[in-house]
mmCIF file of C-alpha atoms in Angstrom:
data_model
loop_
_atom_site.group_PDB
_atom_site.id
_atom_site.type_symbol
_atom_site.label_atom_id
_atom_site.label_comp_id
_atom_site.label_asym_id
_atom_site.label_seq_id
_atom_site.Cartn_x
_atom_site.Cartn_y
_atom_site.Cartn_z
ATOM 1 C CA MET A 1 4.859 15.189 -22.400
ATOM 2 C CA ASP A 2 4.493 19.282 -22.930
ATOM 3 C CA SER A 3 5.402 20.743 -19.787
ATOM 4 C CA ILE A 4 3.570 24.007 -20.002
ATOM 5 C CA ALA A 5 0.105 22.705 -21.370
ATOM 6 C CA ASP A 6 0.246 18.887 -19.702
ATOM 7 C CA PRO A 7 1.822 19.841 -16.630
ATOM 8 C CA ILE A 8 2.674 17.079 -14.330
ATOM 9 C CA PRO A 9 -0.241 16.832 -11.741
ATOM 10 C CA HIS A 10 0.894 18.440 -8.257
ATOM 11 C CA TYR A 11 -0.420 19.984 -4.896
ATOM 12 C CA PHE A 12 1.284 23.460 -4.732
ATOM 13 C CA VAL A 13 3.418 25.976 -6.895
ATOM 14 C CA ARG A 14 5.945 27.977 -5.396
ATOM 15 C CA ASN A 15 5.709 31.816 -5.766
ATOM 16 C CA ASP A 16 8.378 33.776 -4.243
ATOM 17 C CA GLY A 17 8.507 32.172 -0.421
ATOM 18 C CA ALA A 18 4.668 30.641 -0.293
ATOM 19 C CA PHE A 19 3.114 27.827 -1.619
ATOM 20 C CA GLU A 20 -0.177 28.194 -3.545
ATOM 21 C CA PRO A 21 -2.476 25.683 -3.572
ATOM 22 C CA SER A 22 -4.055 23.851 -6.277
ATOM 23 C CA GLY A 23 -6.805 22.136 -7.398
ATOM 24 C CA LEU A 24 -5.912 18.806 -6.585
ATOM 25 C CA ALA A 25 -5.075 19.976 -2.781
ATOM 26 C CA ARG A 26 -8.635 20.170 -2.403
ATOM 27 C CA ASN A 27 -10.119 19.015 0.773
ATOM 28 C CA PRO A 28 -12.344 16.231 0.956
ATOM 29 C CA TRP A 29 -14.708 17.534 4.063
ATOM 30 C CA PHE A 30 -14.544 21.353 3.397
ATOM 31 C CA ALA A 31 -15.246 23.933 0.804
ATOM 32 C CA ASN A 32 -12.213 26.157 -0.320
ATOM 33 C CA ALA A 33 -10.192 24.287 2.126
ATOM 34 C CA VAL A 34 -6.644 22.269 1.716
ATOM 35 C CA ALA A 35 -6.702 18.015 2.311
ATOM 36 C CA GLY A 36 -4.587 17.015 5.239
ATOM 37 C CA GLY A 37 -2.407 14.437 2.698
ATOM 38 C CA PRO A 38 -1.335 17.924 0.368
ATOM 39 C CA ILE A 39 -0.426 19.445 3.882
ATOM 40 C CA ALA A 40 1.669 16.347 5.105
ATOM 41 C CA ALA A 41 3.448 16.060 1.886
ATOM 42 C CA LEU A 42 4.378 19.925 1.553
ATOM 43 C CA PHE A 43 5.799 19.316 5.224
ATOM 44 C CA GLY A 44 7.710 16.395 4.234
ATOM 45 C CA HIS A 45 9.003 18.620 0.883
ATOM 46 C CA LEU A 46 10.154 21.295 3.495
ATOM 47 C CA VAL A 47 11.764 18.923 6.031
ATOM 48 C CA GLU A 48 13.758 17.863 3.154
ATOM 49 C CA GLN A 49 14.427 21.417 1.811
ATOM 50 C CA ALA A 50 15.299 22.389 5.424
ATOM 51 C CA GLY A 51 18.961 21.500 5.225
ATOM 52 C CA PHE A 52 18.790 19.808 8.596
ATOM 53 C CA ASP A 53 22.069 18.024 10.094
ATOM 54 C CA PRO A 54 23.433 15.035 7.674
ATOM 55 C CA GLY A 55 24.054 12.985 10.588
ATOM 56 C CA PHE A 56 20.861 13.348 12.323
ATOM 57 C CA GLU A 57 18.122 11.091 11.148
ATOM 58 C CA ILE A 58 14.638 11.617 11.115
ATOM 59 C CA CYS A 59 12.753 9.505 13.597
ATOM 60 C CA ARG A 60 9.717 11.546 14.096
ATOM 61 C CA LEU A 61 7.021 13.594 12.122
ATOM 62 C CA THR A 62 4.099 14.808 14.187
ATOM 63 C CA ILE A 63 2.020 17.136 12.183
ATOM 64 C CA ASP A 64 -1.360 18.942 14.043
ATOM 65 C CA ILE A 65 -3.667 20.457 11.414
ATOM 66 C CA LEU A 66 -4.992 23.605 13.523
ATOM 67 C CA GLY A 67 -8.305 23.743 12.028
ATOM 68 C CA VAL A 68 -9.594 24.038 8.500
ATOM 69 C CA VAL A 69 -6.639 25.334 6.298
ATOM 70 C CA PRO A 70 -7.821 27.446 3.735
ATOM 71 C CA ASN A 71 -7.258 27.891 0.177
ATOM 72 C CA MET A 72 -4.706 30.833 -0.100
ATOM 73 C CA PRO A 73 -1.225 30.845 -0.015
ATOM 74 C CA LEU A 74 0.688 29.091 3.000
ATOM 75 C CA VAL A 75 3.962 30.257 3.925
ATOM 76 C CA PRO A 76 6.383 28.247 6.314
ATOM 77 C CA ASN A 77 8.657 29.283 9.194
ATOM 78 C CA ILE A 78 11.375 27.163 10.452
ATOM 79 C CA VAL A 79 11.811 27.495 14.547
ATOM 80 C CA PRO A 80 14.811 25.316 16.377
ATOM 81 C CA VAL A 81 13.117 24.193 19.327
ATOM 82 C CA ARG A 82 15.935 21.550 20.412
ATOM 83 C CA GLN A 83 19.709 21.276 19.430
ATOM 84 C CA GLY A 84 21.168 18.665 21.271
ATOM 85 C CA ARG A 85 24.109 15.939 20.325
ATOM 86 C CA GLN A 86 21.873 13.142 20.798
ATOM 87 C CA ALA A 87 19.078 14.728 19.691
ATOM 88 C CA GLN A 88 17.505 17.559 17.686
ATOM 89 C CA LEU A 89 13.887 19.152 17.375
ATOM 90 C CA TYR A 90 12.314 21.369 15.194
ATOM 91 C CA ARG A 91 9.124 23.025 14.563
ATOM 92 C CA ILE A 92 7.490 24.070 11.075
ATOM 93 C CA GLU A 93 4.802 26.695 10.981
ATOM 94 C CA LEU A 94 2.095 27.012 8.037
ATOM 95 C CA LEU A 95 1.031 30.526 7.830
ATOM 96 C CA ALA A 96 -2.146 31.502 5.967
ATOM 97 C CA ALA A 97 -2.616 35.738 6.231
ATOM 98 C CA ASP A 98 -0.610 35.774 9.274
ATOM 99 C CA LYS A 99 -2.162 32.861 11.098
ATOM 100 C CA ILE A 100 -0.814 29.622 11.740
ATOM 101 C CA VAL A 101 -3.215 26.931 10.370
ATOM 102 C CA ALA A 102 -1.004 24.027 10.465
ATOM 103 C CA GLN A 103 2.531 22.345 12.414
ATOM 104 C CA ALA A 104 5.039 19.838 11.952
ATOM 105 C CA HIS A 105 7.684 18.965 14.825
ATOM 106 C CA ILE A 106 10.288 17.153 13.424
ATOM 107 C CA LEU A 107 12.566 14.766 15.851
ATOM 108 C CA LEU A 108 16.169 13.542 14.898
ATOM 109 C CA ALA A 109 18.292 11.223 16.473
ATOM 110 C CA ARG A 110 22.159 10.948 15.827
ATOM 111 C CA GLN A 111 22.842 8.274 13.318
ATOM 112 C CA LEU A 112 24.810 5.084 14.703
ATOM 113 C CA ASP A 113 25.143 1.754 13.671
ATOM 114 C CA THR A 114 23.565 -0.378 16.036
ATOM 115 C CA PRO A 115 21.665 -3.816 15.742
ATOM 116 C CA GLU A 116 18.553 -3.933 13.730
ATOM 117 C CA PHE A 117 14.838 -5.272 15.093
ATOM 118 C CA PRO A 118 12.948 -5.371 12.056
ATOM 119 C CA ALA A 119 8.965 -5.271 12.139
ATOM 120 C CA PRO A 120 7.129 -8.147 10.261
ATOM 121 C CA GLN A 121 5.827 -7.292 6.784
ATOM 122 C CA PRO A 122 3.175 -10.691 5.838
ATOM 123 C CA HIS A 123 1.819 -8.794 2.693
ATOM 124 C CA PRO A 124 3.116 -9.991 -0.797
ATOM 125 C CA ALA A 125 5.421 -7.228 -3.159
ATOM 126 C CA PRO A 126 3.576 -4.870 -4.918
ATOM 127 C CA GLU A 127 4.617 -6.993 -8.271
ATOM 128 C CA ASN A 128 2.471 -9.546 -7.242
ATOM 129 C CA VAL A 129 -0.633 -7.781 -6.740
ATOM 130 C CA PRO A 130 -2.610 -6.544 -9.718
ATOM 131 C CA GLU A 131 -3.710 -2.792 -9.999
ATOM 132 C CA ASP A 132 -7.108 -1.604 -9.583
ATOM 133 C CA ASN A 133 -8.925 1.973 -8.487
ATOM 134 C CA PHE A 134 -8.924 1.430 -4.292
ATOM 135 C CA LEU A 135 -9.144 5.510 -4.220
ATOM 136 C CA ILE A 136 -12.188 7.482 -4.222
ATOM 137 C CA GLY A 137 -11.357 10.680 -4.613
ATOM 138 C CA ALA A 138 -7.600 11.238 -3.958
ATOM 139 C CA SER A 139 -6.191 9.684 -7.203
ATOM 140 C CA MET A 140 -4.119 12.681 -8.007
ATOM 141 C CA ALA A 141 -5.929 13.243 -11.647
ATOM 142 C CA GLY A 142 -4.712 9.724 -11.890
ATOM 143 C CA ALA A 143 -1.079 10.176 -10.701
ATOM 144 C CA ILE A 144 -1.393 7.967 -7.560
ATOM 145 C CA GLY A 145 -1.807 4.328 -8.534
ATOM 146 C CA THR A 146 -2.899 1.502 -6.084
ATOM 147 C CA ARG A 147 -2.789 -2.443 -5.749
ATOM 148 C CA PRO A 148 -5.501 -3.240 -3.002
ATOM 149 C CA ILE A 149 -4.946 -6.122 -0.758
ATOM 150 C CA MET A 150 -7.652 -5.656 1.826
ATOM 151 C CA GLY A 151 -10.912 -3.319 1.951
ATOM 152 C CA ARG A 152 -11.927 -0.273 0.301
ATOM 153 C CA VAL A 153 -12.246 3.638 1.172
ATOM 154 C CA ARG A 154 -14.830 4.705 2.694
ATOM 155 C CA GLU A 155 -16.404 1.376 3.910
ATOM 156 C CA PRO A 156 -15.452 0.484 7.497
ATOM 157 C CA GLY A 157 -12.715 -2.196 8.006
ATOM 158 C CA ARG A 158 -9.225 -2.826 7.771
ATOM 159 C CA GLY A 159 -7.521 -1.656 4.663
ATOM 160 C CA VAL A 160 -4.150 -2.799 2.908
ATOM 161 C CA SER A 161 -2.779 -1.605 -0.126
ATOM 162 C CA TRP A 162 0.096 -1.037 -2.387
ATOM 163 C CA MET A 163 0.505 2.714 -3.263
ATOM 164 C CA ARG A 164 2.199 4.845 -6.242
ATOM 165 C CA MET A 165 2.655 8.629 -6.482
ATOM 166 C CA ASP A 166 4.195 9.864 -10.018
ATOM 167 C CA GLY A 167 3.195 13.655 -9.258
ATOM 168 C CA GLU A 168 4.559 16.273 -7.965
ATOM 169 C CA VAL A 169 4.049 17.876 -4.415
ATOM 170 C CA VAL A 170 5.598 20.722 -5.685
ATOM 171 C CA ARG A 171 5.653 21.875 -9.155
ATOM 172 C CA GLY A 172 8.994 21.324 -10.754
ATOM 173 C CA VAL A 173 10.447 19.760 -7.971
ATOM 174 C CA PRO A 174 10.546 15.699 -8.348
ATOM 175 C CA ALA A 175 8.430 14.342 -5.018
ATOM 176 C CA SER A 176 11.235 12.139 -2.906
ATOM 177 C CA PRO A 177 10.367 8.894 -1.080
ATOM 178 C CA PHE A 178 10.039 10.737 2.081
ATOM 179 C CA ALA A 179 7.364 13.460 0.678
ATOM 180 C CA LYS A 180 5.370 10.704 -0.484
ATOM 181 C CA ALA A 181 5.368 8.358 2.401
ATOM 182 C CA CYS A 182 4.336 12.218 4.205
ATOM 183 C CA LEU A 183 1.686 12.227 2.029
ATOM 184 C CA PHE A 184 0.439 8.455 2.746
ATOM 185 C CA ALA A 185 0.611 9.235 6.521
ATOM 186 C CA ASP A 186 -2.553 11.222 6.189
ATOM 187 C CA PHE A 187 -4.452 8.001 4.016
ATOM 188 C CA GLY A 188 -5.024 6.145 7.272
ATOM 189 C CA ASN A 189 -8.073 7.608 8.620
ATOM 190 C CA GLY A 190 -9.563 6.924 4.931
ATOM 191 C CA VAL A 191 -8.111 3.381 4.340
ATOM 192 C CA GLY A 192 -8.824 1.778 7.597
ATOM 193 C CA SER A 193 -11.762 3.665 8.486
ATOM 194 C CA ALA A 194 -14.442 2.427 10.852
ATOM 195 C CA THR A 195 -17.359 3.960 9.710
ATOM 196 C CA HIS A 196 -19.321 4.385 6.272
ATOM 197 C CA ALA A 197 -18.483 7.834 5.327
ATOM 198 C CA HIS A 198 -22.231 8.397 4.026
ATOM 199 C CA GLU A 199 -22.815 8.000 7.815
ATOM 200 C CA TRP A 200 -20.031 9.427 10.088
ATOM 201 C CA SER A 201 -17.343 11.451 8.989
ATOM 202 C CA TYR A 202 -13.662 10.661 9.880
ATOM 203 C CA ALA A 203 -11.701 13.579 9.209
ATOM 204 C CA ASN A 204 -8.266 13.777 11.219
ATOM 205 C CA LEU A 205 -6.829 16.289 13.440
ATOM 206 C CA ASP A 206 -3.190 15.145 13.193
ATOM 207 C CA ILE A 207 -0.820 12.934 11.958
ATOM 208 C CA SER A 208 1.693 11.168 13.867
ATOM 209 C CA VAL A 209 4.590 8.672 12.180
ATOM 210 C CA GLN A 210 7.813 7.100 13.665
ATOM 211 C CA PHE A 211 10.235 6.241 10.994
ATOM 212 C CA PHE A 212 12.507 3.000 11.823
ATOM 213 C CA ARG A 213 14.015 4.447 8.593
ATOM 214 C CA MET A 214 13.794 6.709 5.351
ATOM 215 C CA PRO A 215 11.434 5.346 2.647
ATOM 216 C CA ARG A 216 12.626 4.030 -0.410
ATOM 217 C CA GLY A 217 11.807 3.018 -4.178
ATOM 218 C CA ASP A 218 7.829 4.240 -6.042
ATOM 219 C CA TRP A 219 5.489 1.686 -4.283
ATOM 220 C CA PHE A 220 4.135 2.213 -0.679
ATOM 221 C CA LEU A 221 2.217 -0.053 1.660
ATOM 222 C CA LEU A 222 -0.388 1.040 3.464
ATOM 223 C CA ASP A 223 -1.922 -1.191 6.771
ATOM 224 C CA ALA A 224 -4.737 0.642 8.276
ATOM 225 C CA HIS A 225 -7.592 0.305 11.067
ATOM 226 C CA THR A 226 -9.377 2.833 12.957
ATOM 227 C CA GLU A 227 -10.512 2.095 16.906
ATOM 228 C CA GLY A 228 -12.772 4.319 19.491
ATOM 229 C CA ALA A 229 -14.750 4.115 22.265
ATOM 230 C CA GLY A 230 -17.861 5.570 20.529
ATOM 231 C CA ASN A 231 -17.072 9.177 22.329
ATOM 232 C CA GLY A 232 -16.624 11.317 19.402
ATOM 233 C CA HIS A 233 -12.956 10.779 18.247
ATOM 234 C CA ALA A 234 -11.044 7.565 17.580
ATOM 235 C CA VAL A 235 -7.300 6.752 16.876
ATOM 236 C CA ALA A 236 -6.302 5.308 13.303
ATOM 237 C CA GLN A 237 -3.624 3.062 13.605
ATOM 238 C CA SER A 238 -0.856 2.478 10.550
ATOM 239 C CA ILE A 239 1.806 0.503 9.101
ATOM 240 C CA PHE A 240 3.893 1.687 6.412
ATOM 241 C CA ALA A 241 6.129 -0.350 4.211
ATOM 242 C CA ASP A 242 8.270 -0.059 1.108
ATOM 243 C CA ALA A 243 9.678 -3.225 -0.842
ATOM 244 C CA ASP A 244 12.550 -3.513 1.646
ATOM 245 C CA GLY A 245 10.013 -4.025 4.649
ATOM 246 C CA VAL A 246 8.585 -1.736 7.555
ATOM 247 C CA TYR A 247 9.696 1.680 7.502
ATOM 248 C CA ALA A 248 7.216 3.477 9.665
ATOM 249 C CA LYS A 249 4.639 3.051 11.917
ATOM 250 C CA GLY A 250 1.700 5.680 12.575
ATOM 251 C CA THR A 251 -1.440 7.572 13.898
ATOM 252 C CA GLN A 252 -4.212 9.620 13.207
ATOM 253 C CA THR A 253 -6.391 11.296 15.776
ATOM 254 C CA VAL A 254 -9.855 11.234 14.230
ATOM 255 C CA PHE A 255 -12.912 13.384 14.755
ATOM 256 C CA VAL A 256 -15.829 11.354 14.508
ATOM 257 C CA GLY A 257 -19.039 13.196 13.588
ATOM 258 C CA PRO A 258 -22.026 12.943 11.480
ATOM 259 C CA GLY A 259 -21.857 13.791 7.774
ATOM 260 C CA GLN A 260 -20.260 12.761 4.568
ATOM 261 C CA PRO A 261 -17.697 14.338 2.676
ATOM 262 C CA ARG A 262 -18.386 16.233 -0.543
ATOM 263 C CA PRO A 263 -18.596 14.423 -4.050
#
């Protein structure tokens, strides 16, 4: 592959201290905006590049999307919030034209050998599920592959699928399993939506992931469903697994309103 004429699909290009969104980072709900998945993946990239204390484990990532993230260079800023012996907390801000448009809080706990309490993972392994076109409008120019087990994007009901991403979050930087897991953490409201996309929109306002451990391998399972009380918002709930079992659980606050995603 000619890396100049035919680059690997990517969401961002780093230019000095800023990250410029590519066309693949487009938002399905708003024109001239960046989607939540690429934003989450960029936060994952920034977490790994930050050089946090290796004696601590990432145990929670919470992302707040502070309005429509504009399609323009995004500048990160890392702020230490807590520096304890047992836990550390950092805030990562993304700024567009000096305005904070998204932020992430990273909670780390000191690493210690303790008993395991593994969560069950009843779904078949990825090699036992045929590949199929599960996603609509979010395939990253073919770089995201899916092996669906249940449901379909933009159709109501629980959705379960294995996914892999062979593109890059930032051009020229191989995407790690953690960055890919952050990307897929944004997919729960679409994979497990409770409404038809042509009737109700279900854009998420945040992403929260509790990590049991760091993800491994190439294939990532997402098992998602959405619940709500009919009052304008809902909660998408997700279980995340790799070939070795469940590595995280997550939620998204979903803003429900009339509308449909852009074609």
